Short mmCIF file of C-alpha atoms (C1' of nucleotides) in Angstrom, two decimals:
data_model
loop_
_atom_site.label_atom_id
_atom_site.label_comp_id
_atom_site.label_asym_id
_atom_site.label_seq_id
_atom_site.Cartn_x
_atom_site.Cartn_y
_atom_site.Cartn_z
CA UNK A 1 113.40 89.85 109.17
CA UNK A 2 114.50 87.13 106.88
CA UNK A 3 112.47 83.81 107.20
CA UNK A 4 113.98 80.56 106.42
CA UNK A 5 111.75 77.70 106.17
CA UNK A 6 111.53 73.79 104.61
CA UNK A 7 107.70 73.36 104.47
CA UNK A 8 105.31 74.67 101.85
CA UNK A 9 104.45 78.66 101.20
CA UNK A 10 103.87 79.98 97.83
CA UNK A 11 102.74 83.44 98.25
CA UNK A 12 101.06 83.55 94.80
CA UNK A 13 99.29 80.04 95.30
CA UNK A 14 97.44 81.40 98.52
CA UNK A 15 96.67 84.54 97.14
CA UNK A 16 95.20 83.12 94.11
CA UNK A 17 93.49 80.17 96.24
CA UNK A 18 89.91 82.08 96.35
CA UNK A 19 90.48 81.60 101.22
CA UNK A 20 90.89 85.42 101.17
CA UNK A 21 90.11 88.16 98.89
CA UNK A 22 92.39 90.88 100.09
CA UNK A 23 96.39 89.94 99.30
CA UNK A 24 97.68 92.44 97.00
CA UNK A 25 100.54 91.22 94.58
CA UNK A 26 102.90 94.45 94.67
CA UNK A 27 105.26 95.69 92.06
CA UNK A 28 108.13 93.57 93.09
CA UNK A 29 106.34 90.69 93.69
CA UNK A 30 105.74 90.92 97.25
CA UNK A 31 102.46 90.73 98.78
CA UNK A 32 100.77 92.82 100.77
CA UNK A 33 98.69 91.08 103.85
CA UNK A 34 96.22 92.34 105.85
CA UNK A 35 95.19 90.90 109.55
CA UNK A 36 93.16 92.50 111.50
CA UNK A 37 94.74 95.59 112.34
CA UNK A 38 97.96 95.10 111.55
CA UNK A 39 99.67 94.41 107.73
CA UNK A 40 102.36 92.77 106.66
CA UNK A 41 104.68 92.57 103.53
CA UNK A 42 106.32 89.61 102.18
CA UNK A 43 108.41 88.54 99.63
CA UNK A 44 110.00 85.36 98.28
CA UNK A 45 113.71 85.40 97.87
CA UNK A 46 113.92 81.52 96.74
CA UNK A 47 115.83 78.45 98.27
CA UNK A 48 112.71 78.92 101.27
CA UNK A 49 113.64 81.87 102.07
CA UNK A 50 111.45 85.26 102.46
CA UNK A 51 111.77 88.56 103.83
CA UNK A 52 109.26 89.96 106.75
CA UNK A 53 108.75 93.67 107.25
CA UNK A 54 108.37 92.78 110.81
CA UNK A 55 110.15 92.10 113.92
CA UNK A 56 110.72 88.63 114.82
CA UNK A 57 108.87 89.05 117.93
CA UNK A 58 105.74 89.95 115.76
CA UNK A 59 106.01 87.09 113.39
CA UNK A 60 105.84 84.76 116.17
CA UNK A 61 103.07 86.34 117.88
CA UNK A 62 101.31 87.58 114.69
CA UNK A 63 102.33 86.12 111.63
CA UNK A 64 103.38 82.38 112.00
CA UNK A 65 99.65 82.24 113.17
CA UNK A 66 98.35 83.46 110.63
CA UNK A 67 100.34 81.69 108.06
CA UNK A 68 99.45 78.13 109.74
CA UNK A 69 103.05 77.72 110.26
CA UNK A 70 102.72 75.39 113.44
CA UNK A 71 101.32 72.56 110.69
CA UNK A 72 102.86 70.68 108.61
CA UNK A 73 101.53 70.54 104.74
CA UNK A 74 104.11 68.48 103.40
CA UNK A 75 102.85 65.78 105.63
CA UNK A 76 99.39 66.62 105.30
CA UNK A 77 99.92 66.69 100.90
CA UNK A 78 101.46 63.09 101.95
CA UNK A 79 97.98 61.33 102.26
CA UNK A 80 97.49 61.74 98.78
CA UNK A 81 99.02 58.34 96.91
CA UNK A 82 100.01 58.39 93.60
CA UNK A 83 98.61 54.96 93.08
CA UNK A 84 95.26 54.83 94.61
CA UNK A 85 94.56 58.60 94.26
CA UNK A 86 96.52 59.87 90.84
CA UNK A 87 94.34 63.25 90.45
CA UNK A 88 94.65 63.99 93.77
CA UNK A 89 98.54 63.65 93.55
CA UNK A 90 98.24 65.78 90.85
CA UNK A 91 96.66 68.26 92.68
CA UNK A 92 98.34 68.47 95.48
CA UNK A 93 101.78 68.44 94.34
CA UNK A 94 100.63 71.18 91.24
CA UNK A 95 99.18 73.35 94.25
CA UNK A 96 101.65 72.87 96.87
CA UNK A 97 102.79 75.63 98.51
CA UNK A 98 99.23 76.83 99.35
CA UNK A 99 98.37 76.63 103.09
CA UNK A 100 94.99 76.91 105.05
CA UNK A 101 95.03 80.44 106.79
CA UNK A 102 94.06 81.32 109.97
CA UNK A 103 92.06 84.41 109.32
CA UNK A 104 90.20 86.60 111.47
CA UNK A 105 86.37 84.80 111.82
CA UNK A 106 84.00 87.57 111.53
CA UNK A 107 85.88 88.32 108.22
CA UNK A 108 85.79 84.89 106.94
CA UNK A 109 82.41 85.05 107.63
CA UNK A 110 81.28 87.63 105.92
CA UNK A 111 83.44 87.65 103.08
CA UNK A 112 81.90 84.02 102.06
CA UNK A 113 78.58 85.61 102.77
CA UNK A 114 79.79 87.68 100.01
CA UNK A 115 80.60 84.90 97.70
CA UNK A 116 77.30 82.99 96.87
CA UNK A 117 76.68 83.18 93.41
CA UNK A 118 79.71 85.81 92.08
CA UNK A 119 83.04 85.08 91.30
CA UNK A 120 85.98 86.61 92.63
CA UNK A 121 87.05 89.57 91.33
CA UNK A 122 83.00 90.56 92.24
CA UNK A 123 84.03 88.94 95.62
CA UNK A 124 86.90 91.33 95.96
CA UNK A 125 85.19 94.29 94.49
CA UNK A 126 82.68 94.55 97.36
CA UNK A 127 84.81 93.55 99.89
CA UNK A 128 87.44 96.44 99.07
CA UNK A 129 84.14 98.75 99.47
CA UNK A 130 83.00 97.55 102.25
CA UNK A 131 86.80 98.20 104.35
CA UNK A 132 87.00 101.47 102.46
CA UNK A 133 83.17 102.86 103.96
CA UNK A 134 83.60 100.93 107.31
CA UNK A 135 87.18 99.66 108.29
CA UNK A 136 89.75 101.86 109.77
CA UNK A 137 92.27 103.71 108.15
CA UNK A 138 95.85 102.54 108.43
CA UNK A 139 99.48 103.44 106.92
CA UNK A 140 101.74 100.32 106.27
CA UNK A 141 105.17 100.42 106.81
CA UNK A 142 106.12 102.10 103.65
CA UNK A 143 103.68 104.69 104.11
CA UNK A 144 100.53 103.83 101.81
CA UNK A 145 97.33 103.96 102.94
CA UNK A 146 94.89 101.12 103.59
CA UNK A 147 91.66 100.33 104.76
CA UNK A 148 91.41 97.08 107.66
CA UNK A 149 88.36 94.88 107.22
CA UNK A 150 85.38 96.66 109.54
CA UNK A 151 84.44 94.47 113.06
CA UNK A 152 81.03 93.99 113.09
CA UNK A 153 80.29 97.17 115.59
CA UNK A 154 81.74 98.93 112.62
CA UNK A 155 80.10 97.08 110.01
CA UNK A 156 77.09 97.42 111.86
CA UNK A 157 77.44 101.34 112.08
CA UNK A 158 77.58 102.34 108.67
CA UNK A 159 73.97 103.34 107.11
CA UNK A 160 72.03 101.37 104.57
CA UNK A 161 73.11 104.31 101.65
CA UNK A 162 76.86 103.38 102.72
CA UNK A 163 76.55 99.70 102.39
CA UNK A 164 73.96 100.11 99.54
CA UNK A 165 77.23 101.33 97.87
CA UNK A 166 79.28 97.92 98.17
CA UNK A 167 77.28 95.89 95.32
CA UNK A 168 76.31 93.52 97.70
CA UNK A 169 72.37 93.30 95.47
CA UNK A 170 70.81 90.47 97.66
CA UNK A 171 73.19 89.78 99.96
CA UNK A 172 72.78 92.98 101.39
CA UNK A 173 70.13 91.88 104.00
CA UNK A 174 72.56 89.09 104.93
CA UNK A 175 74.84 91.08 105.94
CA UNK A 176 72.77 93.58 107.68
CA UNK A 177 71.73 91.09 109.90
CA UNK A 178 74.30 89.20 110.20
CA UNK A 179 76.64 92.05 111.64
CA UNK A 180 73.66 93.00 113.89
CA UNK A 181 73.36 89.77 115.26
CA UNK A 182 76.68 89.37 116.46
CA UNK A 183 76.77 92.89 117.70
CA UNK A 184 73.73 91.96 120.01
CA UNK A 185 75.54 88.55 121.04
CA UNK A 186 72.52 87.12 119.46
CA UNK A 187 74.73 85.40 117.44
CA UNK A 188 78.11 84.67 119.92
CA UNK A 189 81.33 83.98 117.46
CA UNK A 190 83.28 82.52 120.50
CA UNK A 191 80.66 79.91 121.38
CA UNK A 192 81.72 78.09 118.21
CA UNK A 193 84.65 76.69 119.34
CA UNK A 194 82.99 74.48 122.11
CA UNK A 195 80.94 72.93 119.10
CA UNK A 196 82.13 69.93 116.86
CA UNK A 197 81.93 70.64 113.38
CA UNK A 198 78.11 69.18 112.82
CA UNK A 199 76.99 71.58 115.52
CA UNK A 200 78.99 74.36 114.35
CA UNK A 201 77.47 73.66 110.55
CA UNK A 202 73.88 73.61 112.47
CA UNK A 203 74.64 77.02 114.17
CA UNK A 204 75.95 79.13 111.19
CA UNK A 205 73.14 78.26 109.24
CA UNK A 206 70.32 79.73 111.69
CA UNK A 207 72.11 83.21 110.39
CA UNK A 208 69.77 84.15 107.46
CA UNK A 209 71.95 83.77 104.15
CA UNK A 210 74.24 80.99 105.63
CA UNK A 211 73.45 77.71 103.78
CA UNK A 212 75.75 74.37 103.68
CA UNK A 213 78.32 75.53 101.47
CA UNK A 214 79.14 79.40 103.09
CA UNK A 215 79.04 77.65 106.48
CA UNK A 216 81.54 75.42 105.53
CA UNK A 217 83.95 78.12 104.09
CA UNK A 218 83.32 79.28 107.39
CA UNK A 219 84.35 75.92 109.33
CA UNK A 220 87.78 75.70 107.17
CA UNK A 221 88.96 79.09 106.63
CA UNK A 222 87.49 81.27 109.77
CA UNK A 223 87.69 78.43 112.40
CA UNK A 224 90.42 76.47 110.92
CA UNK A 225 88.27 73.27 110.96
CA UNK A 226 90.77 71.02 108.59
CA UNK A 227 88.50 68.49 108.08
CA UNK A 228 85.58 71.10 106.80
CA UNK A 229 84.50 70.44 103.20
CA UNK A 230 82.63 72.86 101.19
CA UNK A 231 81.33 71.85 97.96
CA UNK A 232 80.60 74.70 95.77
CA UNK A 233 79.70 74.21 91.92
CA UNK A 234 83.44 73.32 90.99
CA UNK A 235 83.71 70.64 93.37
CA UNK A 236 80.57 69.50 92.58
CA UNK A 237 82.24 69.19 89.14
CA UNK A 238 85.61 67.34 89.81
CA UNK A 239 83.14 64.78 92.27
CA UNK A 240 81.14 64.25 89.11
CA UNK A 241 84.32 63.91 87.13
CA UNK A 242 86.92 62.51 89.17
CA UNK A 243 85.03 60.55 91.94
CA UNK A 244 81.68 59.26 90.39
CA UNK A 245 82.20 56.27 93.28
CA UNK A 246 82.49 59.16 95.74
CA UNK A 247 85.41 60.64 97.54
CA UNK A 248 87.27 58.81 99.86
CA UNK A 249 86.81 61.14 102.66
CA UNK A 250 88.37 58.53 105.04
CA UNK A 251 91.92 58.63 103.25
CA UNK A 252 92.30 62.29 103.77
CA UNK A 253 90.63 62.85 107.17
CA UNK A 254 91.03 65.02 109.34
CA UNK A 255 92.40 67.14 106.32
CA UNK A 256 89.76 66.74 103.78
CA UNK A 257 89.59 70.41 103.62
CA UNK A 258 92.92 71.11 102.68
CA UNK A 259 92.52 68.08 100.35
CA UNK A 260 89.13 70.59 98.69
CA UNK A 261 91.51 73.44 98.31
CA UNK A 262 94.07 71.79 96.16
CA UNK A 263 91.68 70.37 93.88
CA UNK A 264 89.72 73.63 93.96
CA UNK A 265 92.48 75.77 92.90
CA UNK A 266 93.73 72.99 90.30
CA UNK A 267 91.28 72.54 88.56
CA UNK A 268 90.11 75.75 88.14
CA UNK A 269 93.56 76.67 87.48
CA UNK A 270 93.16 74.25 84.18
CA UNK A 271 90.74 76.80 82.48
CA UNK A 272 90.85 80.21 84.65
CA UNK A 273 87.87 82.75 84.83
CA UNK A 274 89.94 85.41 86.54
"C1'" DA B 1 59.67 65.28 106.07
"C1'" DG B 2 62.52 66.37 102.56
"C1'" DG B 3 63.37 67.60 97.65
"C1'" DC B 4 62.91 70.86 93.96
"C1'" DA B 5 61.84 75.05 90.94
"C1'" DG B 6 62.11 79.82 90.64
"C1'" DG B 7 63.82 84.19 92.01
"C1'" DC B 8 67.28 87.11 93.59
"C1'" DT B 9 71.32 91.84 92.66
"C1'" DT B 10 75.28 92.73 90.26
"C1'" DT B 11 79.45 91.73 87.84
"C1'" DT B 12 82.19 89.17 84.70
"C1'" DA B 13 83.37 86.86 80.49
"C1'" DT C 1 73.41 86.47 77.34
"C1'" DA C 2 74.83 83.02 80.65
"C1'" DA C 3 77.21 82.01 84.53
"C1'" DA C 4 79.06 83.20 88.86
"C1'" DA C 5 83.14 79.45 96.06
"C1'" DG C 6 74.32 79.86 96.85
"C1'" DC C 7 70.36 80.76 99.70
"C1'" DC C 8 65.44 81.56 100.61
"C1'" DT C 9 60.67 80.78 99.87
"C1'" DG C 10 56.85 78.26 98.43
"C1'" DC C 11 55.06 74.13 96.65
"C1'" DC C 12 54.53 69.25 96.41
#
DNA sequence: AGGCAGGCTTTTA
DNA sequence: TAAAAGCCTGCC
């Protein structure tokens, strides 16, 4: 199908935007996207138009979710005034085009588990090993072969050699027990959404290897929590840099975490590492 | 009680 | 060799 829309979506932006780990740029350009058990490829054509290799009826069930494209980011990047807020204006309109996705939980989860203290091609490195040793395989629609990300039954199932094998060093006890503890409902995923955000922070980090920052990730990128802000040691940086009077959380609320991601991927777009 | 140093696996630059 | 989308433990 061919998608024609005004608002913000630059394919490369998100993929690049360190939220997920597991676009694929293609030959052409396209990207490959992975939900759950289902894929998807896309490709820009310009003048906001792209091109879906899915039905209509799945994009609006599927894919519009996923892509966040009930809200409106032009709006949202509108907070940000030129006057009172020039690097943030910056940022935003430099990084426009990405959008916050709405990606499966228990992957979001883990995945940022994944992420203390590595950078992102490590990120993506383990996270391809873990789909390949526990995920199901799956053929997209021009025939390749791909692994989904595991649930946490099948996380959960694979030995200790197996997930020895995914370079998790460390982490690997994290996410040992984190998969087991949502396989026992010890740990409930769905009881999070009854909890406002401070409760929700509380509750992620009783799960041994969840701290401030991963629980955050978790708030704005598995739950969708806009207003979610996760400092890691980059935005540590720009606050020391750009806000030594602090950030003025109440200008961007309840989007503060959309507000994170364009300054995250802008300024570490001004000297890459990947 | 709350803050801080040191250690942790492995990869990347 | 240091740093990497940090967290845990032990110590004070």
């Amino acid at each position: 199908m061919i998608l024609k829309i005004k608002d913000d979506l630059d394919l490369k932006k998100i993929a690049d935007s360190g939220q997920c780990f597991r676009w694929k740029e293609l030959d052409d350009g396209a990207f490959f996207v992975p939900y759950l058990d289902k894929s998807l490829i896309i490709k820009e054509l310009g003048g906001g138009e792209f091109e879906l290799d899915c039905s209509e009826e799945e994009y609006e069930h599927v894919w519009a979710n996923y892509l966040d494209m009930q809200t409106n980011y032009r709006k949202i990047r509108a907070l940000a005034d030129v006057k009172s807020d020039p690097f943030m204006y910056e940022a935003a309109s430099a990084q426009r085009g990405i959008r916050i996705l709405r990606q499966d939980p228990f992957e979001a989860l883990i995945s940022f588990i994944i992420s203390q203290n590595r950078n992102i091609p490590a990120i993506k490195n383990s996270i391809e090993l873990i789909c390949e040793r526990a995920g199901k395989l799956y053929i997209d629609s021009r025939g390749e072969h791909w692994y989904g990300f595991p649930n946490a039954e099948e996380l959960n199932g694979i030995s200790d050699d197996k997930l020895k094998e995914c370079r998790l060093g460390y982490r690997f006890e994290y996410i040992r027990r984190t998969a087991a503890a949502v396989v026992s409902g010890e740990f409930d995923l769905k009881e999070l959404e009854v909890l406002d955000d401070d409760e929700c922070l509380e509750k992620l980090q009783s799960l041994h290897g969840v701290g401030l920052k991963v629980a955050s990730c978790m708030l704005l990128y598995g739950l969708h929590r806009m207003d979610a802000f996760p400092v890691d040691v980059w935005i540590k940086r720009i606050l020391a840099d750009k806000y030594p009077q602090g950030f003025p959380f109440e200008e961007y609320r309840p989007y503060c975490g959309v507000f994170q991601q364009y300054m995250f991927a802008y300024y570490r777009g001004e000297k890459p590492v990947n």
